[in-house]
Amino acid sequence: MQDKGLRITKVRRALIQLFSEHSIPYTANQIEKKLFAIGILVNKTTIYRELQFLSQNGYITEVYLHSNEISYESAELKHHHHLVCESCGNVDDVINCLVSELNREIYQKKKFKIRTHTLEFYGTCAKCAHIKHIK
Amino acid sequence: MQDKGLRITKVRRALIQLFSEHSIPYTANQIEKKLFAIGILVNKTTIYRELQFLSQNGYITEVYLHSNEISYESAELKHHHHLVCESCGNVDDVINCLVSELNREIYQKKKFKIRTHTLEFYGTCAKCAHIKHIK
DNA sequence: ATTGTATTGCAACTGTGTTGCGTTTACACT
DNA sequence: AGTGTAAACGCAACACAGTTGCAATACAAT
């Protein structure tokens, strides 16, 4: 990492550790709270810049789960998609991906070259379905 | 539509017509410009409220194509997905959907009940690939 | 024409994310 | 260890999508 003349600061180290330990996507705000909880108080500008930095250098990738907030997750995760519970907001992963087969078909039909795609599922997780049942 | 005590105003009529004539998703800003172009000058608050209204009443549906802006498209369109060109921003449709088969599988494995899903492709459209080639 | 209420415009606000700039800090090199 | 330099930082101010409260207006039914 220092190959490119990049420095290892406490924020950068903490973020890399966070993303390597958890496969969940985080927003800038969630990260700010996570860092604060372990005693690291950082300006939000720094967090945004650090997320941009890590994203541009291929350490993390952007995920669009909600309309107006960008989430980030480790770039080292296997290609996968998300189960987003509309009740509690919890996010889980699905590894299966049938979509890759579509690439050739879409290029033949539309001459559109797919670089990447997003596939997100919205619904109710097991926990919330259970809670609703109890009520 | 008037059944529910709802009124037909010029903005509402124009929006319903816009969405019925075009199958493309529009953002609030794009709609503001479209309306202005046909001589309808509306406050942005009205547009946001009208989009909320049409969405809640099942006339249009939300689409998340870009990180920080909500797009809307007619709710009467067949279930489909989008080809978003990362070069010119143009949006095209794909009707095929292999994903529906996943619903049962995901419920069996994860007990997650899928209400809906999004599947968006990002890449380069034929036109832009051609332009790049010429340059 | 009158009236009740849905709809509108305006202004002020919220929240996410960005930019400019001066200061601090990590790290390489003496 | 001391020092120079560029990366990283904090702060303040900003940009932009979207929301809210409230008073004014417009629709449609009587």
PDB file of N, CA, C and O in Angstrom, chain A residues 17-86:
ATOM      1  N   GLN A  17      -9.481  -2.132   8.488  1.00  0.00           N
ATOM      2  CA  GLN A  17      -9.789  -3.226   9.422  1.00  0.00           C
ATOM      3  C   GLN A  17     -11.294  -3.483   9.485  1.00  0.00           C
ATOM      4  O   GLN A  17     -11.742  -4.626   9.420  1.00  0.00           O
ATOM      5  N   LEU A  18     -12.067  -2.383   9.556  1.00  0.00           N
ATOM      6  CA  LEU A  18     -13.530  -2.501   9.623  1.00  0.00           C
ATOM      7  C   LEU A  18     -14.062  -3.278   8.429  1.00  0.00           C
ATOM      8  O   LEU A  18     -14.837  -4.225   8.577  1.00  0.00           O
ATOM      9  N   PHE A  19     -13.626  -2.874   7.220  1.00  0.00           N
ATOM     10  CA  PHE A  19     -14.150  -3.506   6.008  1.00  0.00           C
ATOM     11  C   PHE A  19     -13.649  -4.943   5.843  1.00  0.00           C
ATOM     12  O   PHE A  19     -14.304  -5.756   5.201  1.00  0.00           O
ATOM     13  N   SER A  20     -12.471  -5.244   6.403  1.00  0.00           N
ATOM     14  CA  SER A  20     -11.975  -6.608   6.256  1.00  0.00           C
ATOM     15  C   SER A  20     -12.638  -7.543   7.258  1.00  0.00           C
ATOM     16  O   SER A  20     -12.756  -8.737   7.021  1.00  0.00           O
ATOM     17  N   GLU A  21     -13.093  -6.968   8.375  1.00  0.00           N
ATOM     18  CA  GLU A  21     -13.716  -7.814   9.400  1.00  0.00           C
ATOM     19  C   GLU A  21     -15.198  -8.062   9.146  1.00  0.00           C
ATOM     20  O   GLU A  21     -15.740  -9.078   9.547  1.00  0.00           O
ATOM     21  N   HIS A  22     -15.854  -7.064   8.498  1.00  0.00           N
ATOM     22  CA  HIS A  22     -17.294  -7.190   8.266  1.00  0.00           C
ATOM     23  C   HIS A  22     -17.599  -7.163   6.784  1.00  0.00           C
ATOM     24  O   HIS A  22     -17.057  -6.335   6.056  1.00  0.00           O
ATOM     25  N   SER A  23     -18.479  -8.046   6.330  1.00  0.00           N
ATOM     26  CA  SER A  23     -18.824  -8.081   4.911  1.00  0.00           C
ATOM     27  C   SER A  23     -20.075  -7.245   4.626  1.00  0.00           C
ATOM     28  O   SER A  23     -20.595  -7.240   3.526  1.00  0.00           O
ATOM     29  N   ILE A  24     -20.533  -6.498   5.637  1.00  0.00           N
ATOM     30  CA  ILE A  24     -21.745  -5.675   5.486  1.00  0.00           C
ATOM     31  C   ILE A  24     -21.393  -4.348   4.829  1.00  0.00           C
ATOM     32  O   ILE A  24     -20.318  -3.813   5.059  1.00  0.00           O
ATOM     33  N   PRO A  25     -22.283  -3.786   4.019  1.00  0.00           N
ATOM     34  CA  PRO A  25     -22.051  -2.434   3.517  1.00  0.00           C
ATOM     35  C   PRO A  25     -22.354  -1.375   4.570  1.00  0.00           C
ATOM     36  O   PRO A  25     -23.318  -1.505   5.325  1.00  0.00           O
ATOM     37  N   TYR A  26     -21.494  -0.337   4.629  1.00  0.00           N
ATOM     38  CA  TYR A  26     -21.666   0.760   5.583  1.00  0.00           C
ATOM     39  C   TYR A  26     -21.785   2.099   4.873  1.00  0.00           C
ATOM     40  O   TYR A  26     -21.121   2.325   3.871  1.00  0.00           O
ATOM     41  N   THR A  27     -22.587   3.005   5.435  1.00  0.00           N
ATOM     42  CA  THR A  27     -22.632   4.379   4.942  1.00  0.00           C
ATOM     43  C   THR A  27     -21.619   5.221   5.719  1.00  0.00           C
ATOM     44  O   THR A  27     -21.122   4.799   6.762  1.00  0.00           O
ATOM     45  N   ALA A  28     -21.344   6.432   5.190  1.00  0.00           N
ATOM     46  CA  ALA A  28     -20.410   7.330   5.857  1.00  0.00           C
ATOM     47  C   ALA A  28     -20.828   7.584   7.302  1.00  0.00           C
ATOM     48  O   ALA A  28     -19.996   7.581   8.210  1.00  0.00           O
ATOM     49  N   ASN A  29     -22.110   7.781   7.524  1.00  0.00           N
ATOM     50  CA  ASN A  29     -22.591   8.046   8.879  1.00  0.00           C
ATOM     51  C   ASN A  29     -22.411   6.860   9.807  1.00  0.00           C
ATOM     52  O   ASN A  29     -22.032   7.023  10.962  1.00  0.00           O
ATOM     53  N   GLN A  30     -22.689   5.673   9.298  1.00  0.00           N
ATOM     54  CA  GLN A  30     -22.512   4.478  10.125  1.00  0.00           C
ATOM     55  C   GLN A  30     -21.049   4.326  10.503  1.00  0.00           C
ATOM     56  O   GLN A  30     -20.719   3.941  11.624  1.00  0.00           O
ATOM     57  N   ILE A  31     -20.161   4.663   9.564  1.00  0.00           N
ATOM     58  CA  ILE A  31     -18.727   4.560   9.832  1.00  0.00           C
ATOM     59  C   ILE A  31     -18.303   5.570  10.885  1.00  0.00           C
ATOM     60  O   ILE A  31     -17.539   5.259  11.797  1.00  0.00           O
ATOM     61  N   GLU A  32     -18.845   6.787  10.777  1.00  0.00           N
ATOM     62  CA  GLU A  32     -18.522   7.817  11.776  1.00  0.00           C
ATOM     63  C   GLU A  32     -18.862   7.320  13.178  1.00  0.00           C
ATOM     64  O   GLU A  32     -18.073   7.455  14.106  1.00  0.00           O
ATOM     65  N   LYS A  33     -20.026   6.705  13.329  1.00  0.00           N
ATOM     66  CA  LYS A  33     -20.449   6.186  14.634  1.00  0.00           C
ATOM     67  C   LYS A  33     -19.561   5.031  15.091  1.00  0.00           C
ATOM     68  O   LYS A  33     -19.168   4.956  16.252  1.00  0.00           O
ATOM     69  N   LYS A  34     -19.270   4.128  14.162  1.00  0.00           N
ATOM     70  CA  LYS A  34     -18.405   2.981  14.469  1.00  0.00           C
ATOM     71  C   LYS A  34     -17.043   3.454  14.984  1.00  0.00           C
ATOM     72  O   LYS A  34     -16.513   2.928  15.959  1.00  0.00           O
ATOM     73  N   LEU A  35     -16.476   4.446  14.298  1.00  0.00           N
ATOM     74  CA  LEU A  35     -15.165   4.956  14.708  1.00  0.00           C
ATOM     75  C   LEU A  35     -15.253   5.650  16.060  1.00  0.00           C
ATOM     76  O   LEU A  35     -14.399   5.474  16.923  1.00  0.00           O
ATOM     77  N   PHE A  36     -16.300   6.438  16.246  1.00  0.00           N
ATOM     78  CA  PHE A  36     -16.490   7.143  17.519  1.00  0.00           C
ATOM     79  C   PHE A  36     -16.575   6.148  18.667  1.00  0.00           C
ATOM     80  O   PHE A  36     -16.034   6.391  19.753  1.00  0.00           O
ATOM     81  N   ALA A  37     -17.239   5.024  18.410  1.00  0.00           N
ATOM     82  CA  ALA A  37     -17.432   4.002  19.442  1.00  0.00           C
ATOM     83  C   ALA A  37     -16.112   3.394  19.892  1.00  0.00           C
ATOM     84  O   ALA A  37     -15.988   2.917  21.019  1.00  0.00           O
ATOM     85  N   ILE A  38     -15.117   3.394  19.005  1.00  0.00           N
ATOM     86  CA  ILE A  38     -13.817   2.836  19.412  1.00  0.00           C
ATOM     87  C   ILE A  38     -12.824   3.963  19.709  1.00  0.00           C
ATOM     88  O   ILE A  38     -11.606   3.760  19.666  1.00  0.00           O
ATOM     89  N   GLY A  39     -13.364   5.163  19.967  1.00  0.00           N
ATOM     90  CA  GLY A  39     -12.517   6.246  20.448  1.00  0.00           C
ATOM     91  C   GLY A  39     -11.837   7.071  19.385  1.00  0.00           C
ATOM     92  O   GLY A  39     -10.948   7.867  19.687  1.00  0.00           O
ATOM     93  N   ILE A  40     -12.258   6.899  18.109  1.00  0.00           N
ATOM     94  CA  ILE A  40     -11.668   7.699  17.043  1.00  0.00           C
ATOM     95  C   ILE A  40     -12.667   8.761  16.608  1.00  0.00           C
ATOM     96  O   ILE A  40     -13.712   8.455  16.036  1.00  0.00           O
ATOM     97  N   LEU A  41     -12.347  10.036  16.903  1.00  0.00           N
ATOM     98  CA  LEU A  41     -13.228  11.143  16.549  1.00  0.00           C
ATOM     99  C   LEU A  41     -12.681  11.802  15.291  1.00  0.00           C
ATOM    100  O   LEU A  41     -11.625  12.425  15.322  1.00  0.00           O
ATOM    101  N   VAL A  42     -13.400  11.664  14.176  1.00  0.00           N
ATOM    102  CA  VAL A  42     -12.932  12.211  12.889  1.00  0.00           C
ATOM    103  C   VAL A  42     -13.977  13.132  12.298  1.00  0.00           C
ATOM    104  O   VAL A  42     -15.172  12.934  12.475  1.00  0.00           O
ATOM    105  N   ASN A  43     -13.487  14.125  11.568  1.00  0.00           N
ATOM    106  CA  ASN A  43     -14.361  15.019  10.832  1.00  0.00           C
ATOM    107  C   ASN A  43     -15.025  14.245   9.692  1.00  0.00           C
ATOM    108  O   ASN A  43     -14.417  13.385   9.080  1.00  0.00           O
ATOM    109  N   LYS A  44     -16.284  14.614   9.413  1.00  0.00           N
ATOM    110  CA  LYS A  44     -16.999  13.874   8.365  1.00  0.00           C
ATOM    111  C   LYS A  44     -16.345  14.056   6.999  1.00  0.00           C
ATOM    112  O   LYS A  44     -16.359  13.147   6.172  1.00  0.00           O
ATOM    113  N   THR A  45     -15.740  15.222   6.772  1.00  0.00           N
ATOM    114  CA  THR A  45     -15.040  15.440   5.500  1.00  0.00           C
ATOM    115  C   THR A  45     -13.963  14.387   5.302  1.00  0.00           C
ATOM    116  O   THR A  45     -13.801  13.835   4.209  1.00  0.00           O
ATOM    117  N   THR A  46     -13.231  14.115   6.358  1.00  0.00           N
ATOM    118  CA  THR A  46     -12.172  13.107   6.284  1.00  0.00           C
ATOM    119  C   THR A  46     -12.742  11.744   5.911  1.00  0.00           C
ATOM    120  O   THR A  46     -12.174  11.021   5.087  1.00  0.00           O
ATOM    121  N   ILE A  47     -13.861  11.409   6.513  1.00  0.00           N
ATOM    122  CA  ILE A  47     -14.470  10.112   6.212  1.00  0.00           C
ATOM    123  C   ILE A  47     -14.870  10.034   4.745  1.00  0.00           C
ATOM    124  O   ILE A  47     -14.569   9.063   4.052  1.00  0.00           O
ATOM    125  N   TYR A  48     -15.529  11.067   4.245  1.00  0.00           N
ATOM    126  CA  TYR A  48     -15.934  11.071   2.841  1.00  0.00           C
ATOM    127  C   TYR A  48     -14.718  10.968   1.932  1.00  0.00           C
ATOM    128  O   TYR A  48     -14.711  10.217   0.956  1.00  0.00           O
ATOM    129  N   ARG A  49     -13.672  11.733   2.259  1.00  0.00           N
ATOM    130  CA  ARG A  49     -12.477  11.703   1.413  1.00  0.00           C
ATOM    131  C   ARG A  49     -11.802  10.345   1.470  1.00  0.00           C
ATOM    132  O   ARG A  49     -11.313   9.830   0.464  1.00  0.00           O
ATOM    133  N   GLU A  50     -11.798   9.750   2.667  1.00  0.00           N
ATOM    134  CA  GLU A  50     -11.165   8.448   2.826  1.00  0.00           C
ATOM    135  C   GLU A  50     -11.943   7.376   2.058  1.00  0.00           C
ATOM    136  O   GLU A  50     -11.337   6.500   1.440  1.00  0.00           O
ATOM    137  N   LEU A  51     -13.271   7.465   2.079  1.00  0.00           N
ATOM    138  CA  LEU A  51     -14.088   6.497   1.348  1.00  0.00           C
ATOM    139  C   LEU A  51     -13.866   6.642  -0.157  1.00  0.00           C
ATOM    140  O   LEU A  51     -13.723   5.647  -0.874  1.00  0.00           O
ATOM    141  N   GLN A  52     -13.800   7.885  -0.625  1.00  0.00           N
ATOM    142  CA  GLN A  52     -13.487   8.138  -2.031  1.00  0.00           C
ATOM    143  C   GLN A  52     -12.140   7.522  -2.385  1.00  0.00           C
ATOM    144  O   GLN A  52     -11.991   6.850  -3.402  1.00  0.00           O
ATOM    145  N   PHE A  53     -11.175   7.792  -1.526  1.00  0.00           N
ATOM    146  CA  PHE A  53      -9.820   7.291  -1.736  1.00  0.00           C
ATOM    147  C   PHE A  53      -9.784   5.768  -1.824  1.00  0.00           C
ATOM    148  O   PHE A  53      -9.261   5.190  -2.781  1.00  0.00           O
ATOM    149  N   LEU A  54     -10.372   5.117  -0.846  1.00  0.00           N
ATOM    150  CA  LEU A  54     -10.361   3.655  -0.820  1.00  0.00           C
ATOM    151  C   LEU A  54     -11.119   3.089  -2.019  1.00  0.00           C
ATOM    152  O   LEU A  54     -10.742   2.060  -2.580  1.00  0.00           O
ATOM    153  N   SER A  55     -12.183   3.775  -2.418  1.00  0.00           N
ATOM    154  CA  SER A  55     -12.971   3.326  -3.557  1.00  0.00           C
ATOM    155  C   SER A  55     -12.185   3.455  -4.865  1.00  0.00           C
ATOM    156  O   SER A  55     -12.134   2.525  -5.675  1.00  0.00           O
ATOM    157  N   GLN A  56     -11.540   4.621  -5.035  1.00  0.00           N
ATOM    158  CA  GLN A  56     -10.777   4.854  -6.263  1.00  0.00           C
ATOM    159  C   GLN A  56      -9.569   3.928  -6.373  1.00  0.00           C
ATOM    160  O   GLN A  56      -9.109   3.634  -7.474  1.00  0.00           O
ATOM    161  N   ASN A  57      -9.040   3.491  -5.248  1.00  0.00           N
ATOM    162  CA  ASN A  57      -7.877   2.626  -5.264  1.00  0.00           C
ATOM    163  C   ASN A  57      -8.224   1.146  -5.161  1.00  0.00           C
ATOM    164  O   ASN A  57      -7.357   0.310  -4.932  1.00  0.00           O
ATOM    165  N   GLY A  58      -9.530   0.848  -5.287  1.00  0.00           N
ATOM    166  CA  GLY A  58      -9.929  -0.548  -5.409  1.00  0.00           C
ATOM    167  C   GLY A  58     -10.004  -1.344  -4.126  1.00  0.00           C
ATOM    168  O   GLY A  58     -10.067  -2.566  -4.162  1.00  0.00           O
ATOM    169  N   TYR A  59     -10.008  -0.657  -2.974  1.00  0.00           N
ATOM    170  CA  TYR A  59     -10.118  -1.388  -1.716  1.00  0.00           C
ATOM    171  C   TYR A  59     -11.565  -1.651  -1.328  1.00  0.00           C
ATOM    172  O   TYR A  59     -11.864  -2.647  -0.682  1.00  0.00           O
ATOM    173  N   ILE A  60     -12.460  -0.727  -1.695  1.00  0.00           N
ATOM    174  CA  ILE A  60     -13.882  -0.899  -1.401  1.00  0.00           C
ATOM    175  C   ILE A  60     -14.688  -0.560  -2.654  1.00  0.00           C
ATOM    176  O   ILE A  60     -14.166   0.048  -3.580  1.00  0.00           O
ATOM    177  N   THR A  61     -15.956  -0.960  -2.662  1.00  0.00           N
ATOM    178  CA  THR A  61     -16.815  -0.650  -3.812  1.00  0.00           C
ATOM    179  C   THR A  61     -18.105  -0.006  -3.329  1.00  0.00           C
ATOM    180  O   THR A  61     -18.565  -0.257  -2.215  1.00  0.00           O
ATOM    181  N   GLU A  62     -18.683   0.827  -4.191  1.00  0.00           N
ATOM    182  CA  GLU A  62     -19.933   1.505  -3.860  1.00  0.00           C
ATOM    183  C   GLU A  62     -21.117   0.559  -4.009  1.00  0.00           C
ATOM    184  O   GLU A  62     -21.149  -0.267  -4.920  1.00  0.00           O
ATOM    185  N   VAL A  63     -22.094   0.691  -3.130  1.00  0.00           N
ATOM    186  CA  VAL A  63     -23.340  -0.058  -3.228  1.00  0.00           C
ATOM    187  C   VAL A  63     -24.488   0.918  -3.016  1.00  0.00           C
ATOM    188  O   VAL A  63     -24.447   1.717  -2.083  1.00  0.00           O
ATOM    189  N   TYR A  64     -25.477   0.873  -3.892  1.00  0.00           N
ATOM    190  CA  TYR A  64     -26.634   1.757  -3.743  1.00  0.00           C
ATOM    191  C   TYR A  64     -27.802   0.979  -3.179  1.00  0.00           C
ATOM    192  O   TYR A  64     -28.505   0.287  -3.899  1.00  0.00           O
ATOM    193  N   LEU A  65     -27.995   1.087  -1.877  1.00  0.00           N
ATOM    194  CA  LEU A  65     -29.081   0.339  -1.252  1.00  0.00           C
ATOM    195  C   LEU A  65     -30.281   1.220  -0.965  1.00  0.00           C
ATOM    196  O   LEU A  65     -31.413   0.784  -1.001  1.00  0.00           O
ATOM    197  N   HIS A  66     -30.032   2.479  -0.647  1.00  0.00           N
ATOM    198  CA  HIS A  66     -31.119   3.405  -0.361  1.00  0.00           C
ATOM    199  C   HIS A  66     -31.018   4.579  -1.326  1.00  0.00           C
ATOM    200  O   HIS A  66     -29.974   4.829  -1.901  1.00  0.00           O
ATOM    201  N   SER A  67     -32.093   5.303  -1.460  1.00  0.00           N
ATOM    202  CA  SER A  67     -32.163   6.309  -2.508  1.00  0.00           C
ATOM    203  C   SER A  67     -31.071   7.365  -2.398  1.00  0.00           C
ATOM    204  O   SER A  67     -30.461   7.738  -3.380  1.00  0.00           O
ATOM    205  N   ASN A  68     -30.806   7.855  -1.197  1.00  0.00           N
ATOM    206  CA  ASN A  68     -29.994   9.061  -1.091  1.00  0.00           C
ATOM    207  C   ASN A  68     -28.718   8.882  -0.271  1.00  0.00           C
ATOM    208  O   ASN A  68     -28.195   9.823   0.278  1.00  0.00           O
ATOM    209  N   GLU A  69     -28.225   7.674  -0.190  1.00  0.00           N
ATOM    210  CA  GLU A  69     -27.014   7.439   0.590  1.00  0.00           C
ATOM    211  C   GLU A  69     -26.191   6.360  -0.089  1.00  0.00           C
ATOM    212  O   GLU A  69     -26.727   5.363  -0.550  1.00  0.00           O
ATOM    213  N   ILE A  70     -24.893   6.569  -0.153  1.00  0.00           N
ATOM    214  CA  ILE A  70     -24.026   5.565  -0.741  1.00  0.00           C
ATOM    215  C   ILE A  70     -23.474   4.677   0.357  1.00  0.00           C
ATOM    216  O   ILE A  70     -22.987   5.179   1.373  1.00  0.00           O
ATOM    217  N   SER A  71     -23.554   3.369   0.182  1.00  0.00           N
ATOM    218  CA  SER A  71     -22.924   2.431   1.095  1.00  0.00           C
ATOM    219  C   SER A  71     -21.644   1.904   0.458  1.00  0.00           C
ATOM    220  O   SER A  71     -21.494   1.944  -0.756  1.00  0.00           O
ATOM    221  N   TYR A  72     -20.747   1.439   1.316  1.00  0.00           N
ATOM    222  CA  TYR A  72     -19.491   0.880   0.820  1.00  0.00           C
ATOM    223  C   TYR A  72     -19.246  -0.469   1.466  1.00  0.00           C
ATOM    224  O   TYR A  72     -19.592  -0.678   2.633  1.00  0.00           O
ATOM    225  N   GLU A  73     -18.638  -1.381   0.709  1.00  0.00           N
ATOM    226  CA  GLU A  73     -18.271  -2.675   1.283  1.00  0.00           C
ATOM    227  C   GLU A  73     -16.920  -3.083   0.722  1.00  0.00           C
ATOM    228  O   GLU A  73     -16.464  -2.528  -0.290  1.00  0.00           O
ATOM    229  N   SER A  74     -16.296  -4.042   1.380  1.00  0.00           N
ATOM    230  CA  SER A  74     -14.982  -4.515   0.940  1.00  0.00           C
ATOM    231  C   SER A  74     -15.016  -4.952  -0.514  1.00  0.00           C
ATOM    232  O   SER A  74     -15.967  -5.576  -0.964  1.00  0.00           O
ATOM    233  N   ALA A  75     -13.974  -4.625  -1.256  1.00  0.00           N
ATOM    234  CA  ALA A  75     -13.907  -4.994  -2.672  1.00  0.00           C
ATOM    235  C   ALA A  75     -13.465  -6.439  -2.840  1.00  0.00           C
ATOM    236  O   ALA A  75     -13.562  -6.998  -3.928  1.00  0.00           O
ATOM    237  N   GLU A  76     -13.007  -7.045  -1.753  1.00  0.00           N
ATOM    238  CA  GLU A  76     -12.487  -8.409  -1.853  1.00  0.00           C
ATOM    239  C   GLU A  76     -13.559  -9.471  -1.734  1.00  0.00           C
ATOM    240  O   GLU A  76     -13.288 -10.657  -1.860  1.00  0.00           O
ATOM    241  N   LEU A  77     -14.783  -9.033  -1.470  1.00  0.00           N
ATOM    242  CA  LEU A  77     -15.864 -10.004  -1.332  1.00  0.00           C
ATOM    243  C   LEU A  77     -16.175 -10.610  -2.694  1.00  0.00           C
ATOM    244  O   LEU A  77     -16.043  -9.961  -3.726  1.00  0.00           O
ATOM    245  N   LYS A  78     -16.573 -11.866  -2.683  1.00  0.00           N
ATOM    246  CA  LYS A  78     -17.056 -12.522  -3.899  1.00  0.00           C
ATOM    247  C   LYS A  78     -18.234 -11.731  -4.442  1.00  0.00           C
ATOM    248  O   LYS A  78     -19.000 -11.140  -3.677  1.00  0.00           O
ATOM    249  N   HIS A  79     -18.391 -11.757  -5.761  1.00  0.00           N
ATOM    250  CA  HIS A  79     -19.544 -11.084  -6.374  1.00  0.00           C
ATOM    251  C   HIS A  79     -20.832 -11.609  -5.739  1.00  0.00           C
ATOM    252  O   HIS A  79     -21.061 -12.807  -5.675  1.00  0.00           O
ATOM    253  N   HIS A  80     -21.642 -10.681  -5.260  1.00  0.00           N
ATOM    254  CA  HIS A  80     -22.861 -11.107  -4.570  1.00  0.00           C
ATOM    255  C   HIS A  80     -23.887  -9.982  -4.604  1.00  0.00           C
ATOM    256  O   HIS A  80     -23.626  -8.907  -5.114  1.00  0.00           O
ATOM    257  N   HIS A  81     -25.046 -10.231  -4.006  1.00  0.00           N
ATOM    258  CA  HIS A  81     -26.108  -9.223  -3.970  1.00  0.00           C
ATOM    259  C   HIS A  81     -26.697  -9.168  -2.580  1.00  0.00           C
ATOM    260  O   HIS A  81     -26.239  -9.858  -1.684  1.00  0.00           O
ATOM    261  N   HIS A  82     -27.690  -8.302  -2.391  1.00  0.00           N
ATOM    262  CA  HIS A  82     -28.141  -8.045  -1.027  1.00  0.00           C
ATOM    263  C   HIS A  82     -29.625  -8.280  -0.819  1.00  0.00           C
ATOM    264  O   HIS A  82     -30.439  -8.015  -1.707  1.00  0.00           O
ATOM    265  N   LEU A  83     -29.931  -8.737   0.386  1.00  0.00           N
ATOM    266  CA  LEU A  83     -31.319  -8.847   0.833  1.00  0.00           C
ATOM    267  C   LEU A  83     -31.537  -7.707   1.821  1.00  0.00           C
ATOM    268  O   LEU A  83     -30.990  -7.730   2.920  1.00  0.00           O
ATOM    269  N   VAL A  84     -32.310  -6.703   1.417  1.00  0.00           N
ATOM    270  CA  VAL A  84     -32.529  -5.544   2.268  1.00  0.00           C
ATOM    271  C   VAL A  84     -33.907  -5.627   2.899  1.00  0.00           C
ATOM    272  O   VAL A  84     -34.922  -5.584   2.195  1.00  0.00           O
ATOM    273  N   CYS A  85     -33.960  -5.746   4.235  1.00  0.00           N
ATOM    274  CA  CYS A  85     -35.263  -5.821   4.914  1.00  0.00           C
ATOM    275  C   CYS A  85     -35.876  -4.434   4.996  1.00  0.00           C
ATOM    276  O   CYS A  85     -35.267  -3.506   5.512  1.00  0.00           O
ATOM    277  N   GLU A  86     -37.090  -4.304   4.477  1.00  0.00           N
ATOM    278  CA  GLU A  86     -37.762  -3.004   4.465  1.00  0.00           C
ATOM    279  C   GLU A  86     -38.356  -2.656   5.819  1.00  0.00           C
ATOM    280  O   GLU A  86     -38.855  -1.555   6.004  1.00  0.00           O
TER     281      GLU A  86
END
